[in-house]
Coordinates of C-alpha atoms in Angstrom, one line a residue:
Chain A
X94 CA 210.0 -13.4 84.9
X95 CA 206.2 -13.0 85.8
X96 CA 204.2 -16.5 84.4
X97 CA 201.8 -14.3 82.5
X98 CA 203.9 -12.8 80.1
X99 CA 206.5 -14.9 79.6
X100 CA 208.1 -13.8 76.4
X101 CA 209.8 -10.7 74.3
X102 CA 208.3 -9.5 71.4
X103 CA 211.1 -8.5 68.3
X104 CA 209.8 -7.0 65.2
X105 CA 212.1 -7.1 62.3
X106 CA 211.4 -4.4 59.8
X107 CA 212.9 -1.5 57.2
X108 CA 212.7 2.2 57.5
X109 CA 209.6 3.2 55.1
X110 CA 211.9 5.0 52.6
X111 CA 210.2 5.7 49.1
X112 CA 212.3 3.1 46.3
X113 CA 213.7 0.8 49.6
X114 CA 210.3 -0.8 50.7
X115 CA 207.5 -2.6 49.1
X116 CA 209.1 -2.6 45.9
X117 CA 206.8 -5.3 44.7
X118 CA 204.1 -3.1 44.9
X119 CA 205.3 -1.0 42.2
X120 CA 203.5 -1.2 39.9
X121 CA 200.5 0.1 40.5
X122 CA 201.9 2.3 43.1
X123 CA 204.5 4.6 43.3
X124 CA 207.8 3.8 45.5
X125 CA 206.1 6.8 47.2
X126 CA 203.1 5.1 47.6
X127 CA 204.3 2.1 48.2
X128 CA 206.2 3.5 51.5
X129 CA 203.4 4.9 52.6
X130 CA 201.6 2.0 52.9
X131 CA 205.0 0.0 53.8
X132 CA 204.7 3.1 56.7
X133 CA 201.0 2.4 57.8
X134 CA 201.9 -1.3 58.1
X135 CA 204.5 -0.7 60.3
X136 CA 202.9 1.0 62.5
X137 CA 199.7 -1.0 62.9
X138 CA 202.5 -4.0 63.8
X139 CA 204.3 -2.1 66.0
X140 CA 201.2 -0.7 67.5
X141 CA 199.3 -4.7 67.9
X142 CA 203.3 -5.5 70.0
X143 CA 203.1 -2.1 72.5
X144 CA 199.3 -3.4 73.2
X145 CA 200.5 -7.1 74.0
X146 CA 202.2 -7.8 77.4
X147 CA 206.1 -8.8 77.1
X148 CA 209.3 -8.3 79.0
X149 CA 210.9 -6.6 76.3
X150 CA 209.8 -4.7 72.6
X151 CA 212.4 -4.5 70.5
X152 CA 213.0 -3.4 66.9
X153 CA 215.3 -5.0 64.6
X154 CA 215.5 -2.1 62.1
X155 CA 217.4 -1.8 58.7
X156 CA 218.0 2.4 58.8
X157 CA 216.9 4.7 61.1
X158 CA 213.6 5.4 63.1
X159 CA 211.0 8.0 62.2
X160 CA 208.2 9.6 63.4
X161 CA 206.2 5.9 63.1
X162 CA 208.1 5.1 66.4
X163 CA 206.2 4.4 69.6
X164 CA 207.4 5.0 73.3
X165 CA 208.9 1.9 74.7
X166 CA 210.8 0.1 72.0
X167 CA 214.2 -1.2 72.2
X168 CA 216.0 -0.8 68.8
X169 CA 219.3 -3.0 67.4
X170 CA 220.1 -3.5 64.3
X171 CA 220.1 -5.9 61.8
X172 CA 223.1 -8.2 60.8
X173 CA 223.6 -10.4 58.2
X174 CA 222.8 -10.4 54.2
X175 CA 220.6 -12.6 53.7
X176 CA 217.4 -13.4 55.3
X177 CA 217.9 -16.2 57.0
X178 CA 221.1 -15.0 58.8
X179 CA 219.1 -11.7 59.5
X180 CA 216.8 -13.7 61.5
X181 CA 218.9 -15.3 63.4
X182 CA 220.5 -12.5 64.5
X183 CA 218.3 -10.7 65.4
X184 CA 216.8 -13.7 67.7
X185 CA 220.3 -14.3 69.5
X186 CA 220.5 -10.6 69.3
X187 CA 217.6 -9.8 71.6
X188 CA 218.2 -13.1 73.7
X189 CA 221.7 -11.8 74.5
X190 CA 219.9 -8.3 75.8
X191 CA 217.6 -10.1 77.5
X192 CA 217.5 -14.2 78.1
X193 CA 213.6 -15.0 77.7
X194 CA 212.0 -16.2 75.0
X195 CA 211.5 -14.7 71.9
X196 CA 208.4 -14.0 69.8
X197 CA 209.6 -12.4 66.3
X198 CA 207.0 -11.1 63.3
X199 CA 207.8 -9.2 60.1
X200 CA 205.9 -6.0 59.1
X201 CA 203.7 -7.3 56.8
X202 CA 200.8 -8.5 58.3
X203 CA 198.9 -5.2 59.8
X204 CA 196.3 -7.0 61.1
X205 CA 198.0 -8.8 63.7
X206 CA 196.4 -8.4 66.8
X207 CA 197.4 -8.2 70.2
X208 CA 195.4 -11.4 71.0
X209 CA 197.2 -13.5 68.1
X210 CA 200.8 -11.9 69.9
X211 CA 199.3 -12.8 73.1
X212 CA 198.0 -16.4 72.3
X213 CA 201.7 -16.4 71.0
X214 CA 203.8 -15.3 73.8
X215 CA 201.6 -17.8 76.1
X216 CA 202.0 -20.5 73.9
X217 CA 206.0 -20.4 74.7
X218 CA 205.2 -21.3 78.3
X219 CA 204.3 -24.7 77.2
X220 CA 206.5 -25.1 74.0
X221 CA 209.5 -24.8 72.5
X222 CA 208.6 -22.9 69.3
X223 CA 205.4 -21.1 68.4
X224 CA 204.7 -20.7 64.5
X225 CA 202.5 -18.9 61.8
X226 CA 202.2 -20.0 58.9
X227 CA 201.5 -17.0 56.0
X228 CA 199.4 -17.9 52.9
X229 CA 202.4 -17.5 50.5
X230 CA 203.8 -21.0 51.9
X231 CA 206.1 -18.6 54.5
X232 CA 205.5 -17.4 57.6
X233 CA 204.4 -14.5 59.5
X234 CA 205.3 -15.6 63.0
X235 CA 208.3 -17.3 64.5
X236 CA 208.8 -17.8 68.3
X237 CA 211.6 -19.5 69.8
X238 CA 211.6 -20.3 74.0
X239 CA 215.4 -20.6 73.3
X240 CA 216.2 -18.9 70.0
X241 CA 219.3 -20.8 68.0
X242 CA 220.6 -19.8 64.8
X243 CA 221.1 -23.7 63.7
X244 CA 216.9 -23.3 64.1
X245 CA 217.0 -20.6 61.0
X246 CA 220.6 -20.4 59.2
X247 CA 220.1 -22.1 55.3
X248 CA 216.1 -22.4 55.2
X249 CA 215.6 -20.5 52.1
X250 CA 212.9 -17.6 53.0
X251 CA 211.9 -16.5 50.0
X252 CA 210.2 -19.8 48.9
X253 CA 207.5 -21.2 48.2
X254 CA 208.2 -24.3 50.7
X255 CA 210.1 -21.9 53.4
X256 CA 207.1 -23.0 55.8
X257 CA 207.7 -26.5 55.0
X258 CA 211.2 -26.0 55.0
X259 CA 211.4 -24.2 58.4
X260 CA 208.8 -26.1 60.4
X261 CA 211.1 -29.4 59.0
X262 CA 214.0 -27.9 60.9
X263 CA 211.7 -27.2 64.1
X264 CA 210.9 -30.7 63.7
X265 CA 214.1 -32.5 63.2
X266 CA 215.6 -30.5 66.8
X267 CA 212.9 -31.8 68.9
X268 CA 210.9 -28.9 69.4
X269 CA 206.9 -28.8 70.2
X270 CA 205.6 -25.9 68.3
X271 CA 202.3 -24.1 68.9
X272 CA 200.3 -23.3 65.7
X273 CA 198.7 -20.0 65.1
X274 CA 195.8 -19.0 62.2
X275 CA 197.1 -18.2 58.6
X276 CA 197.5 -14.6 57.8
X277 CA 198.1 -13.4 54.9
X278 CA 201.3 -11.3 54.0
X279 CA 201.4 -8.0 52.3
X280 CA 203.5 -8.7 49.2
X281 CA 201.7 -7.5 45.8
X282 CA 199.0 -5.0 45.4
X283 CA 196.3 -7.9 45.6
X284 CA 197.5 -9.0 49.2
X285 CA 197.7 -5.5 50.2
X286 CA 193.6 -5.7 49.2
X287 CA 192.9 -8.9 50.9
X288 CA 194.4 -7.4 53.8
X289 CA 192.8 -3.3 53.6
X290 CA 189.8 -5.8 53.6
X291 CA 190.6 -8.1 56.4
X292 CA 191.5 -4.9 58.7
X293 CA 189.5 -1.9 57.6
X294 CA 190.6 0.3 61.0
X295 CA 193.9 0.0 60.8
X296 CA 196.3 2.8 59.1
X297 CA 197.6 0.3 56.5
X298 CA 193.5 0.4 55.4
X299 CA 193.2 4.1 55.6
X300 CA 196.3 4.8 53.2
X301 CA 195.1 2.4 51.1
X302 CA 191.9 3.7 50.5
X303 CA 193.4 7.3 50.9
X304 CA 195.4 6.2 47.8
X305 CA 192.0 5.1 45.5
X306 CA 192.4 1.5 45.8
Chain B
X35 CA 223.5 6.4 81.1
X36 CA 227.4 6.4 80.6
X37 CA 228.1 6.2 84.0
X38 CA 231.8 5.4 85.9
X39 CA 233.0 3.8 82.8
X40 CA 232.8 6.8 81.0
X41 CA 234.3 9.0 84.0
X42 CA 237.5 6.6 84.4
X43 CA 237.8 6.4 80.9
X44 CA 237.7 10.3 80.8
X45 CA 240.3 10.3 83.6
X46 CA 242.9 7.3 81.6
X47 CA 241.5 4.3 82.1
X48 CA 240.8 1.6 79.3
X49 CA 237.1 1.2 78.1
X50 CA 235.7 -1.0 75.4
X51 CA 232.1 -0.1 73.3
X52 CA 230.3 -3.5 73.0
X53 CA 227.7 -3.8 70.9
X54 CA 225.0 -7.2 70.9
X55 CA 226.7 -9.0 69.2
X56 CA 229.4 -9.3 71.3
X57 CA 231.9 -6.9 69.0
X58 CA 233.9 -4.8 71.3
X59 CA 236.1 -1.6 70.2
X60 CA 238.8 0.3 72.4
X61 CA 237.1 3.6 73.3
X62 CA 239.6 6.1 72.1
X63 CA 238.8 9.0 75.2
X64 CA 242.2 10.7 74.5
X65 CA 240.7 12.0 71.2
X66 CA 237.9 14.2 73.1
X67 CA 240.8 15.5 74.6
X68 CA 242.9 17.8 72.1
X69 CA 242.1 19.4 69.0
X70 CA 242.2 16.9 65.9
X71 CA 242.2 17.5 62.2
X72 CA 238.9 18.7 61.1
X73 CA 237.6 20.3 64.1
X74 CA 238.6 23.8 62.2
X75 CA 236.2 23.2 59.7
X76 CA 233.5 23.1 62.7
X77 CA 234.9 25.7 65.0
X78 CA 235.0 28.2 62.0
X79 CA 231.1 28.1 61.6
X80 CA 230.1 28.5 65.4
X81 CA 228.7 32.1 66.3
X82 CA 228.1 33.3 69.5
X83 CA 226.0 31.8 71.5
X84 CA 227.2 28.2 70.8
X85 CA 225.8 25.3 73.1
X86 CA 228.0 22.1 72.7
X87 CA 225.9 19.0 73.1
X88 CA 227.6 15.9 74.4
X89 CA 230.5 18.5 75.2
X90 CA 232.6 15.4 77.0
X91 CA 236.1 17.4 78.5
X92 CA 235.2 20.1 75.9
X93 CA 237.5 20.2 73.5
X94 CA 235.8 22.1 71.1
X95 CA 234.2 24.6 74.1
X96 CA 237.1 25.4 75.8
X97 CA 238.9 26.1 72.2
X98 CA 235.4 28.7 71.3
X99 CA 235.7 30.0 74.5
X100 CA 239.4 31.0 73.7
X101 CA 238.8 32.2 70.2
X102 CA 236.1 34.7 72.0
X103 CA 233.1 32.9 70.9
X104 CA 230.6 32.5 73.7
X105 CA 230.3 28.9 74.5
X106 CA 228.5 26.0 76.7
X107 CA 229.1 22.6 77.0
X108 CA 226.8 20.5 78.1
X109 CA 226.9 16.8 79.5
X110 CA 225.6 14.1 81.4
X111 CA 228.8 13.2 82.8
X112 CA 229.6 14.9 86.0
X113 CA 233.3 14.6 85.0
X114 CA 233.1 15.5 81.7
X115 CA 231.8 18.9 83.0
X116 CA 234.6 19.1 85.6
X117 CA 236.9 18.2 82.7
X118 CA 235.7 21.4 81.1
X119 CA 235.4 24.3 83.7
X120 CA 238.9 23.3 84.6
X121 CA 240.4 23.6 81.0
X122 CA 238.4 27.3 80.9
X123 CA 235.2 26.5 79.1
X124 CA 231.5 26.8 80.7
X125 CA 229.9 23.7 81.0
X126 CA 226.8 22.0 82.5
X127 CA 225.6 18.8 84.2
X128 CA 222.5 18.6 81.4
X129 CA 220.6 16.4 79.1
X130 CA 219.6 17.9 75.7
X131 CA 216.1 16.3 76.8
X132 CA 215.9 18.3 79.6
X133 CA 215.8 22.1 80.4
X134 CA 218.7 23.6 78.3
X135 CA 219.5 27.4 79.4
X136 CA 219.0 29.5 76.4
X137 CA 216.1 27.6 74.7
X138 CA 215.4 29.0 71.1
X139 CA 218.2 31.2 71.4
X140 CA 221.3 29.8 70.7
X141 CA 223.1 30.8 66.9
X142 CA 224.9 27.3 66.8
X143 CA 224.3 24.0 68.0
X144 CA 226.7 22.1 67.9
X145 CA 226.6 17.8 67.4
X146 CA 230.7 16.9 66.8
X147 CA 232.3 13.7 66.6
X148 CA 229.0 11.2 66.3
X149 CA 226.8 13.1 69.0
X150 CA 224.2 13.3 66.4
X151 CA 223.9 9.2 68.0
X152 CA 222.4 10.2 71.2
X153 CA 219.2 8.9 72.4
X154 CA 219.4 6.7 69.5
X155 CA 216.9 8.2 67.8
X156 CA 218.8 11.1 65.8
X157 CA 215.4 12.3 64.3
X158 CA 214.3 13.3 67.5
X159 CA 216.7 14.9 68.6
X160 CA 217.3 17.1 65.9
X161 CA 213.5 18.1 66.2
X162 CA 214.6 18.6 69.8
X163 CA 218.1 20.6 69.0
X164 CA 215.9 22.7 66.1
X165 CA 213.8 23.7 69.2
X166 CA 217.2 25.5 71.0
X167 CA 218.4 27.5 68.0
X168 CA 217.2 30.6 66.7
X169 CA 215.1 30.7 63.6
X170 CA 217.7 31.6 62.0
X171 CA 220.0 29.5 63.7
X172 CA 222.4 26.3 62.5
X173 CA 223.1 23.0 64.0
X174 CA 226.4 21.4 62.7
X175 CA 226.3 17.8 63.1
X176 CA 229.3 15.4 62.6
X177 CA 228.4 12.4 60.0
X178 CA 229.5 9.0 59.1
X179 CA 231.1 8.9 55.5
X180 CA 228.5 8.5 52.9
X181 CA 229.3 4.6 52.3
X182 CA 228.2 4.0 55.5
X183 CA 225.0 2.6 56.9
X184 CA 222.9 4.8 58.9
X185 CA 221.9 2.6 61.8
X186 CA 221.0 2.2 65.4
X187 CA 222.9 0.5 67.9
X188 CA 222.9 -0.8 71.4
X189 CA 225.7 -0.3 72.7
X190 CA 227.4 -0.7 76.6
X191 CA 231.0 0.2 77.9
X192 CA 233.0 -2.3 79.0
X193 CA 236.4 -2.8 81.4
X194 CA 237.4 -6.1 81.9
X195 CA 234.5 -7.6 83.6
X196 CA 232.9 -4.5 84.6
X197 CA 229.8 -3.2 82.0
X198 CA 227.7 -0.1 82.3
X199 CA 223.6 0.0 81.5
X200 CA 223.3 -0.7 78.0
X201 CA 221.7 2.2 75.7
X202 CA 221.1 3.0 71.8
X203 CA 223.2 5.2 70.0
X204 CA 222.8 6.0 65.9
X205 CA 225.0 6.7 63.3
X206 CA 224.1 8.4 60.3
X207 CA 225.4 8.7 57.3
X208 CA 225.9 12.0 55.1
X209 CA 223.8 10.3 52.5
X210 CA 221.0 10.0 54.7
X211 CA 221.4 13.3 56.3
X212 CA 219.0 15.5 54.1
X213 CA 215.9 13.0 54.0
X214 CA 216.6 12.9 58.1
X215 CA 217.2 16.9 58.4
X216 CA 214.0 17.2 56.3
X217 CA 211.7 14.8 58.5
X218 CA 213.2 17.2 61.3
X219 CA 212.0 19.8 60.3
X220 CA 214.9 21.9 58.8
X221 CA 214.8 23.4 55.1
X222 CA 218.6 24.1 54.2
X223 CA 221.2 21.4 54.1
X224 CA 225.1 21.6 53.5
X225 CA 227.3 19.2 53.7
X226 CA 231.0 19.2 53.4
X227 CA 234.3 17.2 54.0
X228 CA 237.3 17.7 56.1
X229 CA 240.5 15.4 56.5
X230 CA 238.1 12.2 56.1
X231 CA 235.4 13.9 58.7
X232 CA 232.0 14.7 57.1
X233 CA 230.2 17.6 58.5
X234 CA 226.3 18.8 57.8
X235 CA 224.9 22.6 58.8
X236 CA 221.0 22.5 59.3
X237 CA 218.7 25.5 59.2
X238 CA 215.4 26.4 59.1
X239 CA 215.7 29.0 56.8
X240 CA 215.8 28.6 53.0
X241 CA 218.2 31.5 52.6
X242 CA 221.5 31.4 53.3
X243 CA 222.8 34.1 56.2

């Protein structure tokens, strides 16, 4: 394990399929539309995670992968219903592939950056957990040096305390966490403007402007 | 990628598929072996040339090869390809990936029991397969059942404590199978059902031939 990149990075996401993704974004868009940009998201995320040095890129994908797949990713997928037990799984999963740390995002924040994921992946060099909060009271980044599932199973993730909630259970096991900047998440048709704004190269931008917004 | 745990499975021995998690199924080699209900309905549809891909001890090439249809196996298991040419088919050491004799000439490609997994990416290779047929040629491709989910595994074979490399393999459901065949660029899609098997034949062309 080299001391400058210390960490795996997972990114748990959903095949883009029109009337399966971003279904809070419709209205105004169509499930089309809304997979398009569900699309361009994913890519800028998984495009921010080949850029950032790890041992290991994995995918923890719900369906199957498309064209929007870079070179170099390891994919398993999901298990689990709810959210919480999808995390968890998908951290022990990629531990058990590979036993280093483990930095996880979602794919809704485009406009991630490889220095955030790197400031991240550093960060579990000298702590236990590395966190980011999202502006919805959630969060957009989890890392874990050793992932547990008693660190995720009940929070409640679609909350508006979830951050609270999970950074509570951080807390109560001991753990030092690193805190990252706020980003906000794509979830309604006004995040996805704050954050076309925020992160005017990136492909989520470019279909949303392609699409009149 | 398979490895020795695939050959000495091939030749009798016991082998388990693990999966992440830690689930582990008996890998049931003997069925690779003789024909099994359902493989009509695929050997029915093959035209000469047909190139089997993931032809394991080749079943389903050694049976073409008998019914007069011209036939190659090919697989990344040395064995497998031994397995083969001994039974009477034509088979080579080959990954689809690689340099496949016959490119863009072949009437009938041929993905049976789950092959359609391979690589773990089943989008690709069907853009890679659609590359080896004819224009007008068809690649049959052996499907999970509609309920289930299409999904991508990683998967390694197992004996006792012994394990192989561990590598992704997909499933995919019929009900995903047009949106996938579509993104691969084929037009025509036609699914069917035989004795709890389901089956898909992908063209390019709209019209049926």
């Amino acid at each position: 394990m080299s001391p400058h990149c210390p960490a795996q990075i997972l990114i748990i996401a959903k095949e883009p399929v029109a009337g399966r993704v971003k279904t809070r974004l419709t209205p105004p868009f169509s499930p089309r539309q809304a997979a398009a940009l569900a699309e361009a998201a994913l890519r800028d995320s998984l495009r921010a995670v080949s850029a950032t040095p790890a041992t290991q890129r994995l995918l923890a994908l719900d369906g199957l992968p498309g064209g929007w797949l870079p070179a170099g990713f390891v994919i398993i997928p999901q298990r689990g219903t709810s959210l919480d037990e999808r995390l968890a799984a998908a951290f022990s999963d990629a531990h058990r592939l590979r036993p280093d740390p483990v930095v996880l995002i979602g794919m809704d924040t485009p406009q991630v950056t490889p220095a955030l994921l790197g400031e991240a992946v550093d960060a579990l060099e000298r702590h236990d957990a590395v966190y980011g909060p999202a502006a919805d009271g959630g969060f957009w980044l989890l890392g874990l040096r050793r992932p547990d599932p008693a660190l995720l199973l009940g929070v409640p993730m679609s909350h508006p305390e979830t951050g609270k909630l999970q950074l509570d259970r951080l807390d109560r096991a001991g753990l030092t966490v690193h805190l990252l900047p706020e980003l906000t998440d794509v979830d309604t048709a006004a995040d996805a403007a704050i954050v076309a704004a925020h992160a005017p190269d990136s492909h989520f931008a470019a279909t949303f402007r392609a699409l009149g917004r | 990628m398979m490895g020795q745990l695939y050959a000495d499975a091939l030749g009798g021995a016991s082998a388990e598929l693990e999966y992440v998690d830690g689930t582990r199924v008996a890998l049931d080699a003997a069925r690779w072996f003789d024909l099994i209900d359902g493989d009509e309905a695929l050997l029915e549809r093959c035209a000469s040339p047909t190139l089997d891909i993931g032809s394991g001890p080749g079943r389903l090439t050694v049976e073409l090869t008998r019914r007069g249809v011209r036939a190659l196996g090919i697989d990344i298991t040395p064995s497998a390809v031994a397995l083969t040419r001994r039974a009477g088919g034509f088979a080579l050491l080959r990954d689809v990936f690689d340099e496949v004799p016959g490119g863009g000439r072949w009437t009938t490609a041929l993905l049976a029991d789950g092959n359609i997994g391979i690589g773990g990416h089943p989008e690709a290779l069907l853009r890679r397969v659609r590359q080896l047929v004819r224009p007008d040629g068809t690649v049959l491709a052996e499907l999970a059942p509609p309920d289930a989910k299409s999904r991508v595994d990683r998967v390694r074979l197992r004996r006792g404590p012994r394990v192989g490399d561990w590598f992704g393999w997909a499933t995919v459901s019929a009900g995903d199978i047009r949106r996938l065949a579509h993104a691969a660029g084929f037009r025509r899609v036609e699914r069917w059902t035989a004795h709890g098997r389901w089956f898909a034949a992908l063209s390019r062309r709209v019209s049926s031939t």
